[in-house]
Amino acid sequence: MSCNTLHIICMGALLCCFLPSSYALALKDRPVLKYGTAWKKEETAKFVHQAIKAGFRHIDTACQPRHYREDLVGDGWTAAAKELNLKREDLWLQTKFSGLGAHSEDNIPYDKDAPLETRVRQSLALSLQNLQTDYIDSWVMHGPENNWDDHFEVWRTMEEAVDEGKVRQLGMSNFYRLEDVEWAYNHARIKPKVVQNRFYSDSGHDVEIRTFCEEKDIEYQSFWTLTANRDAYSHPEALELAKKKGLSPEGLFYAFCMALGISPMNGSTNEVHMKEDIALMNRIRSGERIFEDSNEMGIIGNALGTPNWNTILDEEDEL
């Protein structure tokens, strides 16, 4: 039996038991599954619409036409909001400023010859237009600049947007050295509230960065969460645990990440899987502990290939 088939069978019964039609995640809840919109191209609006109807309220995108259709994210959320009678404040929209190196040369969303701070402002202006909103809940620096002077020129321009009420909070993405995250944090007037990184073994699953985020009340968001970690949730012991918990292997891994305080990006293009994942969130929000103890967590964690993967767990809590 394929993992996709198992995913549908294991969660099917849960949808009726755990997913009221009116259920939606509270925007303040953390960690939380966030709907990621990269690489969805012309179908972006359709998938965003489906995700919001399924119960997602946190949407992640970027002003980076190379990988995102930010304009179609705007079309998708507004269509879903109209259908469901949702207000703008019922949704949490996150987008990103992407530096020159992140764009295709023939599709840069700002004037590449303009001063850096102007490029940042132009990117935000386009994001607000694309997303059909007058404010962004979370604005993320998509990656490091070439030097710290440029980094802080970008950051201070982003801080101005917070001062002006156009942005609610700031964040950083693709920063994989703890010393860089610490330096950026310590020298920022408005502190980052998000670090969004690829969650994979090459970075040691960001154990030290996640610990720092926990200490500073920063939301650690993961992407490439399932793709980079298939071995951790597809071995026989993990499959048996998933069956015991009434979850798919993928759902079990999402639950594992959230038990570690991680908010995973969820990029599903399958409506059934979207509803299953919201059903998982409903179980967690109702107070259910998916993992009974650290031994069950270890079934997944010890297969990651990263020592000390559980550094940020509360040792007194014992899960």
XYZ file of C-alpha atoms in Angstrom:
319
model
C 0.000 0.000 0.000
C 1.379 3.433 -0.932
C 1.947 6.189 1.605
C -0.649 8.348 -0.166
C -3.246 5.596 0.089
C -2.424 5.059 3.743
C -2.632 8.829 4.269
C -6.242 8.843 3.065
C -7.348 5.652 4.845
C -5.840 6.489 8.227
C -7.344 9.956 8.416
C -10.685 9.451 6.736
C -12.601 8.640 9.912
C -10.987 11.524 11.745
C -12.454 14.110 9.421
C -15.965 13.511 10.687
C -14.923 13.309 14.322
C -12.484 16.169 14.492
C -13.253 18.690 11.761
C -16.358 20.848 12.287
C -17.133 22.795 9.152
C -16.584 26.057 11.035
C -13.208 25.025 12.497
C -10.299 27.356 11.868
C -7.016 27.884 13.630
C -6.733 30.854 15.949
C -4.209 33.237 14.443
C -2.305 33.527 17.721
C -1.815 29.764 18.053
C 1.751 28.540 17.714
C 3.152 26.261 16.485
C 0.781 25.920 13.580
C 0.726 24.493 10.093
C 1.024 27.283 7.541
C -0.033 26.934 3.927
C 2.961 27.373 1.631
C 2.408 28.615 -1.909
C 5.742 28.095 -3.672
C 5.839 26.411 -7.105
C 2.080 26.312 -7.608
C 2.245 28.567 -10.649
C -1.074 29.243 -12.413
C -2.983 27.020 -9.971
C -1.961 29.082 -6.947
C -5.322 30.820 -6.504
C -7.196 27.507 -6.670
C -5.009 25.863 -4.048
C -5.052 28.855 -1.684
C -8.840 28.933 -1.979
C -9.042 25.209 -1.190
C -6.616 25.516 1.735
C -8.611 28.306 3.377
C -11.869 26.398 2.870
C -10.212 23.385 4.524
C -9.356 25.504 7.573
C -5.920 27.000 6.980
C -5.674 30.614 8.102
C -1.917 31.194 7.813
C -0.678 31.713 4.252
C 2.983 32.068 3.231
C 4.194 33.554 -0.056
C 6.942 35.817 -1.436
C 7.421 38.687 -3.858
C 9.577 36.386 -5.979
C 7.945 35.622 -9.359
C 10.552 32.958 -10.033
C 8.906 30.599 -7.516
C 5.681 32.283 -6.356
C 2.557 33.811 -7.873
C 1.918 36.319 -5.124
C -0.811 37.981 -7.180
C -2.730 34.710 -7.361
C -2.373 34.254 -3.606
C -4.271 37.527 -3.375
C -6.961 36.242 -5.717
C -7.215 32.979 -3.784
C -7.586 34.381 -0.299
C -10.046 37.080 -1.330
C -12.245 34.562 -3.147
C -12.238 32.231 -0.159
C -12.898 35.094 2.254
C -15.884 36.217 0.217
C -17.280 32.699 0.057
C -16.767 32.030 3.778
C -17.663 35.551 4.937
C -14.194 36.056 6.442
C -12.620 39.411 7.196
C -9.020 40.350 6.432
C -8.168 40.065 10.123
C -9.342 36.447 10.098
C -6.295 35.551 7.987
C -2.538 35.796 8.551
C -0.540 36.671 5.445
C 3.237 36.353 5.288
C 5.365 37.440 2.359
C 9.043 38.128 1.711
C 11.499 40.607 0.271
C 13.877 38.689 -1.998
C 17.273 40.131 -2.948
C 18.513 40.446 -6.524
C 20.155 37.026 -6.573
C 16.848 35.307 -5.869
C 15.197 36.476 -9.101
C 15.309 35.568 -12.753
C 16.987 38.385 -14.658
C 13.945 38.892 -16.858
C 11.421 39.016 -14.000
C 12.583 41.209 -11.118
C 9.695 42.776 -9.159
C 11.450 46.099 -8.568
C 13.924 48.435 -10.245
C 17.215 46.538 -10.028
C 19.196 49.740 -10.566
C 17.479 51.615 -7.737
C 19.120 52.080 -4.330
C 18.699 49.075 -2.066
C 16.226 50.728 0.294
C 14.103 51.742 -2.715
C 14.029 48.156 -3.945
C 12.780 47.042 -0.536
C 10.012 49.650 -0.545
C 9.015 48.786 -4.118
C 8.827 45.106 -3.188
C 6.501 45.843 -0.279
C 4.317 48.117 -2.393
C 3.908 45.343 -4.968
C 3.190 42.769 -2.249
C 0.424 44.934 -0.820
C -1.025 45.321 -4.320
C -0.687 41.629 -5.174
C -2.206 40.483 -1.893
C -5.024 43.046 -2.078
C -4.438 44.273 1.445
C -3.253 47.367 3.261
C -1.049 45.492 5.720
C 1.143 42.394 5.927
C 1.043 40.262 9.068
C 4.615 39.025 8.684
C 7.306 40.323 6.306
C 10.402 38.176 5.955
C 13.875 38.865 4.581
C 14.123 35.955 2.156
C 17.869 35.443 2.517
C 21.119 37.067 3.631
C 22.527 40.025 1.762
C 26.174 40.040 0.622
C 27.386 41.904 3.700
C 26.118 43.202 7.036
C 25.882 46.804 5.840
C 23.410 45.752 3.155
C 21.621 43.455 5.578
C 20.902 46.280 7.987
C 19.980 48.662 5.177
C 17.294 46.166 4.172
C 16.270 45.527 7.778
C 15.995 49.191 8.748
C 13.839 49.827 5.685
C 11.641 46.911 6.751
C 11.480 48.360 10.265
C 10.163 51.616 8.777
C 7.256 49.654 7.306
C 6.386 48.401 10.785
C 6.538 51.979 12.097
C 4.177 53.036 9.293
C 1.639 50.307 10.118
C 2.064 48.515 6.796
C 3.642 45.456 8.444
C 2.884 43.799 11.805
C 6.130 41.876 12.351
C 9.437 40.977 10.660
C 11.342 37.764 10.077
C 14.362 36.137 8.453
C 14.725 33.143 6.155
C 17.616 30.973 4.987
C 19.954 31.926 7.828
C 21.741 28.735 8.873
C 24.534 29.950 11.170
C 23.635 30.635 14.773
C 26.121 33.502 14.984
C 24.401 35.225 12.047
C 20.961 34.871 13.605
C 22.289 36.190 16.928
C 24.067 39.138 15.288
C 21.009 40.091 13.277
C 18.801 39.826 16.354
C 21.087 41.729 18.690
C 21.563 44.654 16.302
C 17.944 45.029 15.183
C 15.728 47.747 16.631
C 12.631 45.694 15.822
C 13.536 42.101 16.614
C 12.721 39.278 14.187
C 9.713 37.235 15.235
C 10.229 34.525 12.604
C 13.094 32.371 11.386
C 12.078 30.260 8.390
C 14.603 27.646 7.280
C 14.895 24.412 5.401
C 14.550 21.607 7.947
C 17.141 19.054 6.922
C 20.160 17.083 8.049
C 22.744 19.248 6.245
C 22.064 22.018 8.778
C 21.803 19.631 11.700
C 18.082 20.389 11.709
C 18.963 23.816 13.131
C 19.179 22.514 16.693
C 21.100 25.550 17.983
C 19.018 28.051 16.025
C 15.797 26.458 17.235
C 17.057 26.691 20.808
C 17.793 30.390 20.296
C 14.327 30.907 18.807
C 12.741 29.241 21.806
C 14.690 31.477 24.189
C 13.763 34.668 22.314
C 10.123 33.804 21.562
C 10.813 33.595 17.821
C 8.629 31.335 15.714
C 10.751 28.756 13.915
C 9.101 27.854 10.603
C 10.270 24.898 8.557
C 10.116 24.247 4.843
C 11.101 21.160 2.844
C 9.825 19.448 5.981
C 8.517 16.213 4.498
C 10.726 15.984 1.413
C 14.013 16.174 3.305
C 13.075 13.748 6.064
C 11.254 10.821 4.482
C 13.491 8.236 6.139
C 12.475 9.514 9.573
C 8.780 8.729 9.115
C 8.757 5.851 6.616
C 10.676 3.151 8.524
C 8.642 0.236 9.978
C 8.567 1.470 13.584
C 7.346 4.905 12.474
C 4.677 3.364 10.258
C 3.451 1.279 13.171
C 3.322 4.340 15.427
C 1.415 6.312 12.790
C -1.151 3.517 12.572
C -1.479 3.479 16.367
C -2.135 7.223 16.425
C -4.636 7.150 13.574
C -2.359 9.271 11.410
C -0.603 9.002 8.109
C 3.206 8.873 8.277
C 3.274 12.441 6.966
C 0.793 13.580 9.596
C 2.866 11.921 12.296
C 5.933 13.847 11.167
C 4.024 17.135 11.215
C 2.911 16.287 14.749
C 6.520 15.523 15.687
C 7.673 18.900 14.370
C 4.967 20.767 16.234
C 5.848 18.907 19.435
C 9.306 20.433 18.982
C 7.782 23.908 18.670
C 8.173 24.082 14.879
C 5.549 25.620 12.572
C 5.842 23.626 9.324
C 5.038 24.914 5.872
C 2.367 22.700 4.331
C 2.177 22.848 0.561
C -0.420 20.161 -0.136
C -2.311 20.369 -3.418
C -4.771 17.647 -2.378
C -8.006 18.762 -0.727
C -8.341 15.545 1.274
C -4.836 15.928 2.677
C -5.525 19.583 3.516
C -8.543 18.552 5.584
C -6.590 15.745 7.220
C -3.876 18.143 8.279
C -6.394 20.581 9.741
C -7.978 17.634 11.563
C -4.557 16.946 13.080
C -4.341 20.576 14.182
C -7.793 20.258 15.738
C -6.662 17.253 17.754
C -3.626 19.135 19.012
C -5.623 22.280 19.823
C -8.131 20.198 21.773
C -5.287 19.221 24.113
C -4.517 15.753 22.796
C -0.906 14.672 23.063
C -0.018 12.779 19.923
C 3.186 11.466 21.510
C 2.800 9.897 24.941
C 6.438 10.188 25.975
C 9.998 10.831 24.808
C 10.341 7.208 23.694
C 7.606 7.697 21.113
C 9.201 10.968 20.016
C 12.499 9.113 19.671
C 11.009 6.753 17.103
C 10.993 9.713 14.726
C 13.768 11.857 16.170
C 16.415 9.175 16.349
C 15.895 8.476 12.652
C 16.662 12.076 11.660
C 20.401 11.490 11.749
C 20.936 14.578 13.924
C 22.319 14.219 17.462
C 20.555 16.217 20.175
C 17.535 16.753 17.946
C 15.410 17.154 21.102
C 17.479 19.958 22.671
C 14.572 22.375 23.050
C 12.177 19.880 24.634
C 11.208 20.638 28.224
C 12.989 17.835 30.050
C 10.670 18.161 33.053
C 7.640 17.743 30.852
C 8.707 14.300 29.601
C 6.161 14.710 26.832
